[in-house]
């Protein structure tokens, strides 16, 4: 079943009409090509119009769209010879974070990312992309492996949050995230992070400390889900659309705050309408950002990564 | 609620009653009524049940710093409202009024039983001790100063987590404080993190968890997700001591749980191990 968001409905209706006309052409041999062409023009105009005026809440829904490409979809298109590596060597293997060796245009890279599931069974196995401590520890193990052999790290960020359950608490979810933050800042190889869907607070940041952070046009990045924010502010999770507005969670906002370095365009109507093109655009961005980082001296690389995070924040200096 | 009852009395009687009222406090743990004087003398720990009540940043500094040695730094760093977030300006004003502080974090230098240290202490009365850009900046500066002066640093956290009202910028303070902690780690500067009630979410999942030694106060609430979220997500039933200092000790996330009256001496012993000999 394809999911159609409310604001996508007019497009879905046009799609259905176009399909019907095509069927008539095929089945009854009546030429409807002019009508089809007219409808397709309408469809494109409508898409442009709708996607020009998206609210932060619309973007939140797009970031969570069940047909949106996930990490593995990007890996399949962008990289060659991906070898998935499993386990944190301490407790287990977390399905919510995947990682492994791959080649980006003849260059070896370590790829790590949060992975959501497509169907119910896979969603459960991947815990809806909510990683447990062993996921963050696996990610860190792979980063250290990359460091040992001088391979750059590319991460894909797509999680509603880190797993908040009893098991995760018992195994130190906070410590696992905190350690990743401290270690990623000091890693001796380049890191590029790409926010491809939901950048869900600490759970996202736990694999997103990088030299370059890129973010897709319709991805979101937030300190708290809009529903949670609305529940705290107004005791009403239904006011999430307002909270989404207040939280400034869009890719453009993140760019303005200096949290991301580039907003990666998506195909018209969002990555889920054309996953292949979406992945090609991400690949181009990676190929632009990675080589200059690989040319930097390690000390310079680490120094500028430190400065990048050290300078984030807006506060004021008030002398009494 | 009690005030309605007092209101029927004459003004003189009311003053007397208020004074008497101030002489008593109710323990948040066992609900017993305690002499305020005993309670204060016992460092706000209930003499009956041992419940550790929250200390303000100033009280905590008085507990740990040798008398008249604390010199505050970076007091000028305070929050802005970069998102123009609903009600944030009001909450900042309330936070200032509630805590008597310009920001949720007080940092500076002092000696602790004669050992010179950098000390950074959070205050829960200022917006739940939450970490926005200013708090992150103060923690990072304290750590950078510790690095520059090669002084050990002690942080005392009490926080609901990252400050929602500064959105993504608050989230980035987790990375910023851990970046500064990474430099301490590499330079071999001792960093002791004291977790007090409560230390949650974005603060626990950042600098507070990467101390060389992590100390917690008895009974302190320490955890990742708010109790409500954690409970909703439960497949496994949480144990009765879920997200307490003792739970975190049992699961290997905390080195020592130390009663408040022993905190200063324990810190001294830990710091002496790193700096003395």
PDB file of N, CA, C and O in Angstrom, chain A residues 164 166 169-174 178 181-182 185-186 201-202 205 221 223 229 233 246-248 254 257 259 302-303 306 309-310 312-318, chain B residues 76-79 83 85 133 137 141 144 164 167 171-173 175-176 179-180 182-183 185-186 204-206 210 223-225 234 236 242-243 247-248 251 253:
ATOM      1  N   UNK A 164      14.293   4.327  23.869  1.00  0.00           N
ATOM      2  CA  UNK A 164      14.171   4.814  25.254  1.00  0.00           C
ATOM      3  C   UNK A 164      13.827   3.732  26.287  1.00  0.00           C
ATOM      4  O   UNK A 164      13.551   4.063  27.428  1.00  0.00           O
ATOM      5  N   UNK A 166      13.741   0.091  28.753  1.00  0.00           N
ATOM      6  CA  UNK A 166      14.457  -0.387  29.942  1.00  0.00           C
ATOM      7  C   UNK A 166      15.793  -1.040  29.585  1.00  0.00           C
ATOM      8  O   UNK A 166      16.813  -0.787  30.217  1.00  0.00           O
ATOM      9  N   UNK A 169      18.350   1.543  28.684  1.00  0.00           N
ATOM     10  CA  UNK A 169      18.787   2.242  29.892  1.00  0.00           C
ATOM     11  C   UNK A 169      19.761   1.352  30.681  1.00  0.00           C
ATOM     12  O   UNK A 169      20.781   1.805  31.172  1.00  0.00           O
ATOM     13  N   UNK A 170      19.431   0.073  30.757  1.00  0.00           N
ATOM     14  CA  UNK A 170      20.263  -0.858  31.529  1.00  0.00           C
ATOM     15  C   UNK A 170      21.656  -1.011  30.944  1.00  0.00           C
ATOM     16  O   UNK A 170      22.613  -1.278  31.664  1.00  0.00           O
ATOM     17  N   UNK A 171      21.756  -0.881  29.630  1.00  0.00           N
ATOM     18  CA  UNK A 171      23.064  -1.047  28.995  1.00  0.00           C
ATOM     19  C   UNK A 171      23.738   0.289  28.703  1.00  0.00           C
ATOM     20  O   UNK A 171      24.744   0.337  28.006  1.00  0.00           O
ATOM     21  N   UNK A 172      23.172   1.384  29.228  1.00  0.00           N
ATOM     22  CA  UNK A 172      23.860   2.669  29.136  1.00  0.00           C
ATOM     23  C   UNK A 172      23.703   3.385  27.805  1.00  0.00           C
ATOM     24  O   UNK A 172      24.702   3.744  27.173  1.00  0.00           O
ATOM     25  N   UNK A 173      22.472   3.639  27.402  1.00  0.00           N
ATOM     26  CA  UNK A 173      22.246   4.348  26.140  1.00  0.00           C
ATOM     27  C   UNK A 173      22.875   5.753  26.170  1.00  0.00           C
ATOM     28  O   UNK A 173      23.447   6.204  25.180  1.00  0.00           O
ATOM     29  N   UNK A 174      22.785   6.417  27.320  1.00  0.00           N
ATOM     30  CA  UNK A 174      23.356   7.768  27.414  1.00  0.00           C
ATOM     31  C   UNK A 174      24.873   7.726  27.261  1.00  0.00           C
ATOM     32  O   UNK A 174      25.471   8.538  26.558  1.00  0.00           O
ATOM     33  N   UNK A 178      27.069   9.524  24.419  1.00  0.00           N
ATOM     34  CA  UNK A 178      28.072  10.496  24.872  1.00  0.00           C
ATOM     35  C   UNK A 178      29.474  10.104  24.398  1.00  0.00           C
ATOM     36  O   UNK A 178      30.251  10.939  23.935  1.00  0.00           O
ATOM     37  N   UNK A 181      29.976  10.910  20.769  1.00  0.00           N
ATOM     38  CA  UNK A 181      30.201  12.340  20.538  1.00  0.00           C
ATOM     39  C   UNK A 181      31.662  12.682  20.807  1.00  0.00           C
ATOM     40  O   UNK A 181      32.319  13.369  20.021  1.00  0.00           O
ATOM     41  N   UNK A 182      32.180  12.186  21.936  1.00  0.00           N
ATOM     42  CA  UNK A 182      33.556  12.500  22.302  1.00  0.00           C
ATOM     43  C   UNK A 182      34.561  11.882  21.323  1.00  0.00           C
ATOM     44  O   UNK A 182      35.551  12.503  20.960  1.00  0.00           O
ATOM     45  N   UNK A 185      34.494  13.491  17.582  1.00  0.00           N
ATOM     46  CA  UNK A 185      35.178  14.787  17.518  1.00  0.00           C
ATOM     47  C   UNK A 185      36.671  14.582  17.269  1.00  0.00           C
ATOM     48  O   UNK A 185      37.323  15.371  16.588  1.00  0.00           O
ATOM     49  N   UNK A 186      37.226  13.510  17.820  1.00  0.00           N
ATOM     50  CA  UNK A 186      38.675  13.299  17.781  1.00  0.00           C
ATOM     51  C   UNK A 186      39.129  12.312  16.705  1.00  0.00           C
ATOM     52  O   UNK A 186      40.324  12.067  16.561  1.00  0.00           O
ATOM     53  N   UNK A 201      17.009  14.107  17.534  1.00  0.00           N
ATOM     54  CA  UNK A 201      17.764  14.524  18.732  1.00  0.00           C
ATOM     55  C   UNK A 201      19.056  13.747  18.981  1.00  0.00           C
ATOM     56  O   UNK A 201      19.819  13.478  18.065  1.00  0.00           O
ATOM     57  N   UNK A 202      19.327  13.386  20.234  1.00  0.00           N
ATOM     58  CA  UNK A 202      20.588  12.746  20.590  1.00  0.00           C
ATOM     59  C   UNK A 202      20.809  11.445  19.830  1.00  0.00           C
ATOM     60  O   UNK A 202      21.946  11.072  19.538  1.00  0.00           O
ATOM     61  N   UNK A 205      22.329  12.602  16.596  1.00  0.00           N
ATOM     62  CA  UNK A 205      23.650  13.190  16.813  1.00  0.00           C
ATOM     63  C   UNK A 205      24.714  12.134  17.120  1.00  0.00           C
ATOM     64  O   UNK A 205      25.879  12.311  16.785  1.00  0.00           O
ATOM     65  N   UNK A 221      15.547  17.946  11.359  1.00  0.00           N
ATOM     66  CA  UNK A 221      16.575  17.730  12.386  1.00  0.00           C
ATOM     67  C   UNK A 221      16.105  18.519  13.605  1.00  0.00           C
ATOM     68  O   UNK A 221      15.897  19.725  13.508  1.00  0.00           O
ATOM     69  N   UNK A 223      15.622  18.817  18.204  1.00  0.00           N
ATOM     70  CA  UNK A 223      16.037  18.451  19.556  1.00  0.00           C
ATOM     71  C   UNK A 223      14.975  17.578  20.219  1.00  0.00           C
ATOM     72  O   UNK A 223      15.256  16.835  21.158  1.00  0.00           O
ATOM     73  N   UNK A 229       7.190  18.094  21.991  1.00  0.00           N
ATOM     74  CA  UNK A 229       7.299  19.519  22.296  1.00  0.00           C
ATOM     75  C   UNK A 229       5.916  20.094  22.590  1.00  0.00           C
ATOM     76  O   UNK A 229       5.726  20.822  23.571  1.00  0.00           O
ATOM     77  N   UNK A 233       4.684  21.870  25.967  1.00  0.00           N
ATOM     78  CA  UNK A 233       4.309  23.288  25.920  1.00  0.00           C
ATOM     79  C   UNK A 233       2.836  23.526  26.193  1.00  0.00           C
ATOM     80  O   UNK A 233       2.456  24.383  26.966  1.00  0.00           O
ATOM     81  N   UNK A 246       7.663  26.193  15.539  1.00  0.00           N
ATOM     82  CA  UNK A 246       8.457  26.860  16.576  1.00  0.00           C
ATOM     83  C   UNK A 246       9.872  26.282  16.684  1.00  0.00           C
ATOM     84  O   UNK A 246      10.817  26.998  16.978  1.00  0.00           O
ATOM     85  N   UNK A 247      10.001  24.972  16.448  1.00  0.00           N
ATOM     86  CA  UNK A 247      11.280  24.291  16.674  1.00  0.00           C
ATOM     87  C   UNK A 247      12.325  24.589  15.601  1.00  0.00           C
ATOM     88  O   UNK A 247      13.503  24.292  15.792  1.00  0.00           O
ATOM     89  N   UNK A 248      11.884  25.150  14.467  1.00  0.00           N
ATOM     90  CA  UNK A 248      12.811  25.463  13.367  1.00  0.00           C
ATOM     91  C   UNK A 248      13.617  24.221  12.992  1.00  0.00           C
ATOM     92  O   UNK A 248      14.844  24.194  13.134  1.00  0.00           O
ATOM     93  N   UNK A 254      18.373  24.564   9.679  1.00  0.00           N
ATOM     94  CA  UNK A 254      19.636  23.957  10.121  1.00  0.00           C
ATOM     95  C   UNK A 254      20.823  24.594   9.408  1.00  0.00           C
ATOM     96  O   UNK A 254      21.884  24.790  10.000  1.00  0.00           O
ATOM     97  N   UNK A 257      21.513  28.030  10.983  1.00  0.00           N
ATOM     98  CA  UNK A 257      22.168  27.929  12.293  1.00  0.00           C
ATOM     99  C   UNK A 257      23.622  27.458  12.169  1.00  0.00           C
ATOM    100  O   UNK A 257      24.344  27.413  13.165  1.00  0.00           O
ATOM    101  N   UNK A 259      24.373  24.416  11.497  1.00  0.00           N
ATOM    102  CA  UNK A 259      24.413  23.013  11.924  1.00  0.00           C
ATOM    103  C   UNK A 259      24.671  22.105  10.728  1.00  0.00           C
ATOM    104  O   UNK A 259      25.328  21.075  10.844  1.00  0.00           O
ATOM    105  N   UNK A 302      41.152  17.702  12.394  1.00  0.00           N
ATOM    106  CA  UNK A 302      40.580  17.603  13.739  1.00  0.00           C
ATOM    107  C   UNK A 302      40.367  18.978  14.348  1.00  0.00           C
ATOM    108  O   UNK A 302      39.393  19.212  15.050  1.00  0.00           O
ATOM    109  N   UNK A 303      41.292  19.881  14.067  1.00  0.00           N
ATOM    110  CA  UNK A 303      41.180  21.248  14.572  1.00  0.00           C
ATOM    111  C   UNK A 303      39.910  21.909  14.015  1.00  0.00           C
ATOM    112  O   UNK A 303      39.138  22.511  14.763  1.00  0.00           O
ATOM    113  N   UNK A 306      36.773  20.461  15.514  1.00  0.00           N
ATOM    114  CA  UNK A 306      36.558  20.996  16.862  1.00  0.00           C
ATOM    115  C   UNK A 306      35.939  22.386  16.784  1.00  0.00           C
ATOM    116  O   UNK A 306      34.921  22.661  17.424  1.00  0.00           O
ATOM    117  N   UNK A 309      32.145  22.604  15.897  1.00  0.00           N
ATOM    118  CA  UNK A 309      31.174  22.371  16.982  1.00  0.00           C
ATOM    119  C   UNK A 309      31.336  23.390  18.113  1.00  0.00           C
ATOM    120  O   UNK A 309      30.356  23.785  18.742  1.00  0.00           O
ATOM    121  N   UNK A 310      32.566  23.814  18.340  1.00  0.00           N
ATOM    122  CA  UNK A 310      32.825  24.775  19.410  1.00  0.00           C
ATOM    123  C   UNK A 310      32.067  26.076  19.177  1.00  0.00           C
ATOM    124  O   UNK A 310      31.645  26.753  20.100  1.00  0.00           O
ATOM    125  N   UNK A 312      29.167  26.472  17.573  1.00  0.00           N
ATOM    126  CA  UNK A 312      27.709  26.386  17.408  1.00  0.00           C
ATOM    127  C   UNK A 312      26.994  26.870  18.661  1.00  0.00           C
ATOM    128  O   UNK A 312      27.368  26.543  19.780  1.00  0.00           O
ATOM    129  N   UNK A 313      25.956  27.653  18.455  1.00  0.00           N
ATOM    130  CA  UNK A 313      25.196  28.179  19.580  1.00  0.00           C
ATOM    131  C   UNK A 313      25.036  29.683  19.449  1.00  0.00           C
ATOM    132  O   UNK A 313      25.866  30.344  18.820  1.00  0.00           O
ATOM    133  N   UNK A 314      23.959  30.193  20.010  1.00  0.00           N
ATOM    134  CA  UNK A 314      23.725  31.635  20.019  1.00  0.00           C
ATOM    135  C   UNK A 314      23.417  32.034  21.449  1.00  0.00           C
ATOM    136  O   UNK A 314      22.468  31.524  22.047  1.00  0.00           O
ATOM    137  N   UNK A 315      24.269  32.909  22.023  1.00  0.00           N
ATOM    138  CA  UNK A 315      24.067  33.374  23.394  1.00  0.00           C
ATOM    139  C   UNK A 315      24.450  34.834  23.431  1.00  0.00           C
ATOM    140  O   UNK A 315      24.873  35.384  22.415  1.00  0.00           O
ATOM    141  N   UNK A 316      24.254  35.480  24.546  1.00  0.00           N
ATOM    142  CA  UNK A 316      24.677  36.871  24.613  1.00  0.00           C
ATOM    143  C   UNK A 316      25.588  37.114  25.805  1.00  0.00           C
ATOM    144  O   UNK A 316      25.577  36.350  26.775  1.00  0.00           O
ATOM    145  N   UNK A 317      26.372  38.166  25.668  1.00  0.00           N
ATOM    146  CA  UNK A 317      27.313  38.528  26.709  1.00  0.00           C
ATOM    147  C   UNK A 317      26.770  39.773  27.408  1.00  0.00           C
ATOM    148  O   UNK A 317      26.651  40.816  26.786  1.00  0.00           O
ATOM    149  N   UNK A 318      26.392  39.620  28.655  1.00  0.00           N
ATOM    150  CA  UNK A 318      25.808  40.745  29.384  1.00  0.00           C
ATOM    151  C   UNK A 318      26.679  41.077  30.581  1.00  0.00           C
ATOM    152  O   UNK A 318      26.800  40.277  31.507  1.00  0.00           O
TER     153      UNK A 318
ATOM    154  N   UNK B  76      29.074  36.515  32.497  1.00  0.00           N
ATOM    155  CA  UNK B  76      28.378  37.373  31.528  1.00  0.00           C
ATOM    156  C   UNK B  76      27.677  36.571  30.432  1.00  0.00           C
ATOM    157  O   UNK B  76      26.874  37.111  29.685  1.00  0.00           O
ATOM    158  N   UNK B  77      27.982  35.278  30.346  1.00  0.00           N
ATOM    159  CA  UNK B  77      27.382  34.475  29.272  1.00  0.00           C
ATOM    160  C   UNK B  77      25.956  34.067  29.662  1.00  0.00           C
ATOM    161  O   UNK B  77      25.757  33.300  30.606  1.00  0.00           O
ATOM    162  N   UNK B  78      24.980  34.615  28.967  1.00  0.00           N
ATOM    163  CA  UNK B  78      23.579  34.296  29.275  1.00  0.00           C
ATOM    164  C   UNK B  78      22.813  33.956  27.990  1.00  0.00           C
ATOM    165  O   UNK B  78      23.285  34.217  26.883  1.00  0.00           O
ATOM    166  N   UNK B  79      21.629  33.410  28.167  1.00  0.00           N
ATOM    167  CA  UNK B  79      20.845  32.954  27.028  1.00  0.00           C
ATOM    168  C   UNK B  79      20.303  34.100  26.186  1.00  0.00           C
ATOM    169  O   UNK B  79      19.937  35.148  26.704  1.00  0.00           O
ATOM    170  N   UNK B  83      15.522  31.475  18.449  1.00  0.00           N
ATOM    171  CA  UNK B  83      14.411  30.975  17.629  1.00  0.00           C
ATOM    172  C   UNK B  83      13.163  31.849  17.760  1.00  0.00           C
ATOM    173  O   UNK B  83      12.177  31.634  17.057  1.00  0.00           O
ATOM    174  N   UNK B  85      11.293  31.689  20.323  1.00  0.00           N
ATOM    175  CA  UNK B  85      10.439  30.561  20.712  1.00  0.00           C
ATOM    176  C   UNK B  85       9.317  31.018  21.652  1.00  0.00           C
ATOM    177  O   UNK B  85       9.556  31.828  22.550  1.00  0.00           O
ATOM    178  N   UNK B 133      22.387  27.173  24.578  1.00  0.00           N
ATOM    179  CA  UNK B 133      23.688  27.627  24.068  1.00  0.00           C
ATOM    180  C   UNK B 133      24.569  28.207  25.167  1.00  0.00           C
ATOM    181  O   UNK B 133      25.774  27.965  25.195  1.00  0.00           O
ATOM    182  N   UNK B 137      28.097  26.789  26.337  1.00  0.00           N
ATOM    183  CA  UNK B 137      29.266  27.669  26.217  1.00  0.00           C
ATOM    184  C   UNK B 137      30.034  27.721  27.533  1.00  0.00           C
ATOM    185  O   UNK B 137      31.265  27.647  27.554  1.00  0.00           O
ATOM    186  N   UNK B 141      33.775  26.490  28.036  1.00  0.00           N
ATOM    187  CA  UNK B 141      34.812  27.427  28.494  1.00  0.00           C
ATOM    188  C   UNK B 141      35.484  26.932  29.772  1.00  0.00           C
ATOM    189  O   UNK B 141      36.697  27.076  29.922  1.00  0.00           O
ATOM    190  N   UNK B 144      37.864  24.301  28.703  1.00  0.00           N
ATOM    191  CA  UNK B 144      39.021  24.875  28.012  1.00  0.00           C
ATOM    192  C   UNK B 144      39.958  25.570  28.991  1.00  0.00           C
ATOM    193  O   UNK B 144      41.180  25.515  28.840  1.00  0.00           O
ATOM    194  N   UNK B 164      14.729  22.730  25.114  1.00  0.00           N
ATOM    195  CA  UNK B 164      13.849  22.684  23.952  1.00  0.00           C
ATOM    196  C   UNK B 164      13.717  24.038  23.236  1.00  0.00           C
ATOM    197  O   UNK B 164      13.636  24.103  22.014  1.00  0.00           O
ATOM    198  N   UNK B 167      15.936  24.762  20.368  1.00  0.00           N
ATOM    199  CA  UNK B 167      15.912  23.792  19.272  1.00  0.00           C
ATOM    200  C   UNK B 167      17.236  23.099  19.028  1.00  0.00           C
ATOM    201  O   UNK B 167      17.926  22.657  19.955  1.00  0.00           O
ATOM    202  N   UNK B 171      20.696  21.053  21.006  1.00  0.00           N
ATOM    203  CA  UNK B 171      21.206  19.712  20.697  1.00  0.00           C
ATOM    204  C   UNK B 171      22.709  19.762  20.424  1.00  0.00           C
ATOM    205  O   UNK B 171      23.467  18.893  20.867  1.00  0.00           O
ATOM    206  N   UNK B 172      23.125  20.806  19.728  1.00  0.00           N
ATOM    207  CA  UNK B 172      24.538  20.914  19.356  1.00  0.00           C
ATOM    208  C   UNK B 172      25.451  21.166  20.565  1.00  0.00           C
ATOM    209  O   UNK B 172      26.659  20.964  20.489  1.00  0.00           O
ATOM    210  N   UNK B 173      24.860  21.612  21.680  1.00  0.00           N
ATOM    211  CA  UNK B 173      25.677  21.807  22.883  1.00  0.00           C
ATOM    212  C   UNK B 173      26.173  20.459  23.415  1.00  0.00           C
ATOM    213  O   UNK B 173      27.195  20.394  24.111  1.00  0.00           O
ATOM    214  N   UNK B 175      27.324  18.085  21.510  1.00  0.00           N
ATOM    215  CA  UNK B 175      28.561  17.851  20.759  1.00  0.00           C
ATOM    216  C   UNK B 175      29.648  18.818  21.218  1.00  0.00           C
ATOM    217  O   UNK B 175      30.820  18.453  21.344  1.00  0.00           O
ATOM    218  N   UNK B 176      29.249  20.066  21.476  1.00  0.00           N
ATOM    219  CA  UNK B 176      30.216  21.086  21.873  1.00  0.00           C
ATOM    220  C   UNK B 176      30.883  20.725  23.206  1.00  0.00           C
ATOM    221  O   UNK B 176      32.105  20.779  23.333  1.00  0.00           O
ATOM    222  N   UNK B 179      33.116  17.827  22.781  1.00  0.00           N
ATOM    223  CA  UNK B 179      34.334  18.220  22.055  1.00  0.00           C
ATOM    224  C   UNK B 179      35.369  18.726  23.061  1.00  0.00           C
ATOM    225  O   UNK B 179      36.531  18.318  23.029  1.00  0.00           O
ATOM    226  N   UNK B 180      34.923  19.593  23.966  1.00  0.00           N
ATOM    227  CA  UNK B 180      35.843  20.120  24.978  1.00  0.00           C
ATOM    228  C   UNK B 180      36.330  18.983  25.878  1.00  0.00           C
ATOM    229  O   UNK B 180      37.513  18.920  26.240  1.00  0.00           O
ATOM    230  N   UNK B 182      36.718  15.949  25.011  1.00  0.00           N
ATOM    231  CA  UNK B 182      37.661  15.132  24.238  1.00  0.00           C
ATOM    232  C   UNK B 182      39.085  15.673  24.397  1.00  0.00           C
ATOM    233  O   UNK B 182      40.046  14.912  24.489  1.00  0.00           O
ATOM    234  N   UNK B 183      39.188  16.996  24.411  1.00  0.00           N
ATOM    235  CA  UNK B 183      40.528  17.608  24.565  1.00  0.00           C
ATOM    236  C   UNK B 183      41.104  17.343  25.957  1.00  0.00           C
ATOM    237  O   UNK B 183      42.299  17.119  26.100  1.00  0.00           O
ATOM    238  N   UNK B 185      40.413  14.764  27.742  1.00  0.00           N
ATOM    239  CA  UNK B 185      40.724  13.332  27.696  1.00  0.00           C
ATOM    240  C   UNK B 185      42.106  13.109  27.095  1.00  0.00           C
ATOM    241  O   UNK B 185      42.934  12.386  27.647  1.00  0.00           O
ATOM    242  N   UNK B 186      42.358  13.760  25.946  1.00  0.00           N
ATOM    243  CA  UNK B 186      43.644  13.569  25.260  1.00  0.00           C
ATOM    244  C   UNK B 186      44.811  14.161  26.048  1.00  0.00           C
ATOM    245  O   UNK B 186      45.915  13.628  26.012  1.00  0.00           O
ATOM    246  N   UNK B 204      22.849  13.954  30.333  1.00  0.00           N
ATOM    247  CA  UNK B 204      23.426  12.642  30.653  1.00  0.00           C
ATOM    248  C   UNK B 204      24.064  12.023  29.408  1.00  0.00           C
ATOM    249  O   UNK B 204      25.096  11.362  29.504  1.00  0.00           O
ATOM    250  N   UNK B 205      23.428  12.250  28.242  1.00  0.00           N
ATOM    251  CA  UNK B 205      23.948  11.669  26.993  1.00  0.00           C
ATOM    252  C   UNK B 205      25.054  12.523  26.386  1.00  0.00           C
ATOM    253  O   UNK B 205      25.369  12.389  25.212  1.00  0.00           O
ATOM    254  N   UNK B 206      25.624  13.440  27.185  1.00  0.00           N
ATOM    255  CA  UNK B 206      26.783  14.182  26.670  1.00  0.00           C
ATOM    256  C   UNK B 206      27.842  14.301  27.765  1.00  0.00           C
ATOM    257  O   UNK B 206      28.239  13.280  28.333  1.00  0.00           O
ATOM    258  N   UNK B 210      30.897  11.395  30.349  1.00  0.00           N
ATOM    259  CA  UNK B 210      32.250  11.081  29.891  1.00  0.00           C
ATOM    260  C   UNK B 210      33.344  11.505  30.870  1.00  0.00           C
ATOM    261  O   UNK B 210      34.503  11.630  30.493  1.00  0.00           O
ATOM    262  N   UNK B 223      18.784   9.275  34.066  1.00  0.00           N
ATOM    263  CA  UNK B 223      18.320   8.428  32.975  1.00  0.00           C
ATOM    264  C   UNK B 223      18.282   9.137  31.642  1.00  0.00           C
ATOM    265  O   UNK B 223      18.555  10.333  31.548  1.00  0.00           O
ATOM    266  N   UNK B 224      17.931   8.397  30.620  1.00  0.00           N
ATOM    267  CA  UNK B 224      17.939   8.922  29.250  1.00  0.00           C
ATOM    268  C   UNK B 224      16.596   9.539  28.887  1.00  0.00           C
ATOM    269  O   UNK B 224      16.500  10.710  28.585  1.00  0.00           O
ATOM    270  N   UNK B 225      15.545   8.732  28.922  1.00  0.00           N
ATOM    271  CA  UNK B 225      14.228   9.224  28.501  1.00  0.00           C
ATOM    272  C   UNK B 225      13.406   9.569  29.723  1.00  0.00           C
ATOM    273  O   UNK B 225      13.550   8.953  30.765  1.00  0.00           O
ATOM    274  N   UNK B 234       7.839   0.610  27.089  1.00  0.00           N
ATOM    275  CA  UNK B 234       8.245  -0.596  27.792  1.00  0.00           C
ATOM    276  C   UNK B 234       7.673  -1.886  27.233  1.00  0.00           C
ATOM    277  O   UNK B 234       6.469  -2.034  27.113  1.00  0.00           O
ATOM    278  N   UNK B 236       9.765  -4.557  28.439  1.00  0.00           N
ATOM    279  CA  UNK B 236      10.247  -5.075  29.710  1.00  0.00           C
ATOM    280  C   UNK B 236       9.748  -4.134  30.806  1.00  0.00           C
ATOM    281  O   UNK B 236       9.793  -2.928  30.656  1.00  0.00           O
ATOM    282  N   UNK B 242      14.291   1.857  38.857  1.00  0.00           N
ATOM    283  CA  UNK B 242      14.616   2.288  37.494  1.00  0.00           C
ATOM    284  C   UNK B 242      15.053   3.753  37.461  1.00  0.00           C
ATOM    285  O   UNK B 242      14.409   4.618  38.055  1.00  0.00           O
ATOM    286  N   UNK B 243      16.149   4.012  36.750  1.00  0.00           N
ATOM    287  CA  UNK B 243      16.681   5.373  36.571  1.00  0.00           C
ATOM    288  C   UNK B 243      17.048   6.079  37.878  1.00  0.00           C
ATOM    289  O   UNK B 243      16.924   7.295  37.979  1.00  0.00           O
ATOM    290  N   UNK B 247      20.395   2.237  40.470  1.00  0.00           N
ATOM    291  CA  UNK B 247      20.186   1.466  39.240  1.00  0.00           C
ATOM    292  C   UNK B 247      21.383   1.643  38.299  1.00  0.00           C
ATOM    293  O   UNK B 247      21.897   0.670  37.736  1.00  0.00           O
ATOM    294  N   UNK B 248      21.830   2.884  38.154  1.00  0.00           N
ATOM    295  CA  UNK B 248      22.953   3.158  37.248  1.00  0.00           C
ATOM    296  C   UNK B 248      24.255   2.544  37.782  1.00  0.00           C
ATOM    297  O   UNK B 248      25.078   2.075  37.002  1.00  0.00           O
ATOM    298  N   UNK B 251      24.178  -1.116  37.035  1.00  0.00           N
ATOM    299  CA  UNK B 251      24.387  -1.427  35.623  1.00  0.00           C
ATOM    300  C   UNK B 251      25.707  -0.910  35.069  1.00  0.00           C
ATOM    301  O   UNK B 251      25.917  -0.898  33.851  1.00  0.00           O
ATOM    302  N   UNK B 253      27.134   2.137  35.099  1.00  0.00           N
ATOM    303  CA  UNK B 253      27.216   3.453  34.469  1.00  0.00           C
ATOM    304  C   UNK B 253      27.762   4.531  35.409  1.00  0.00           C
ATOM    305  O   UNK B 253      28.010   5.659  34.989  1.00  0.00           O
TER     306      UNK B 253
END
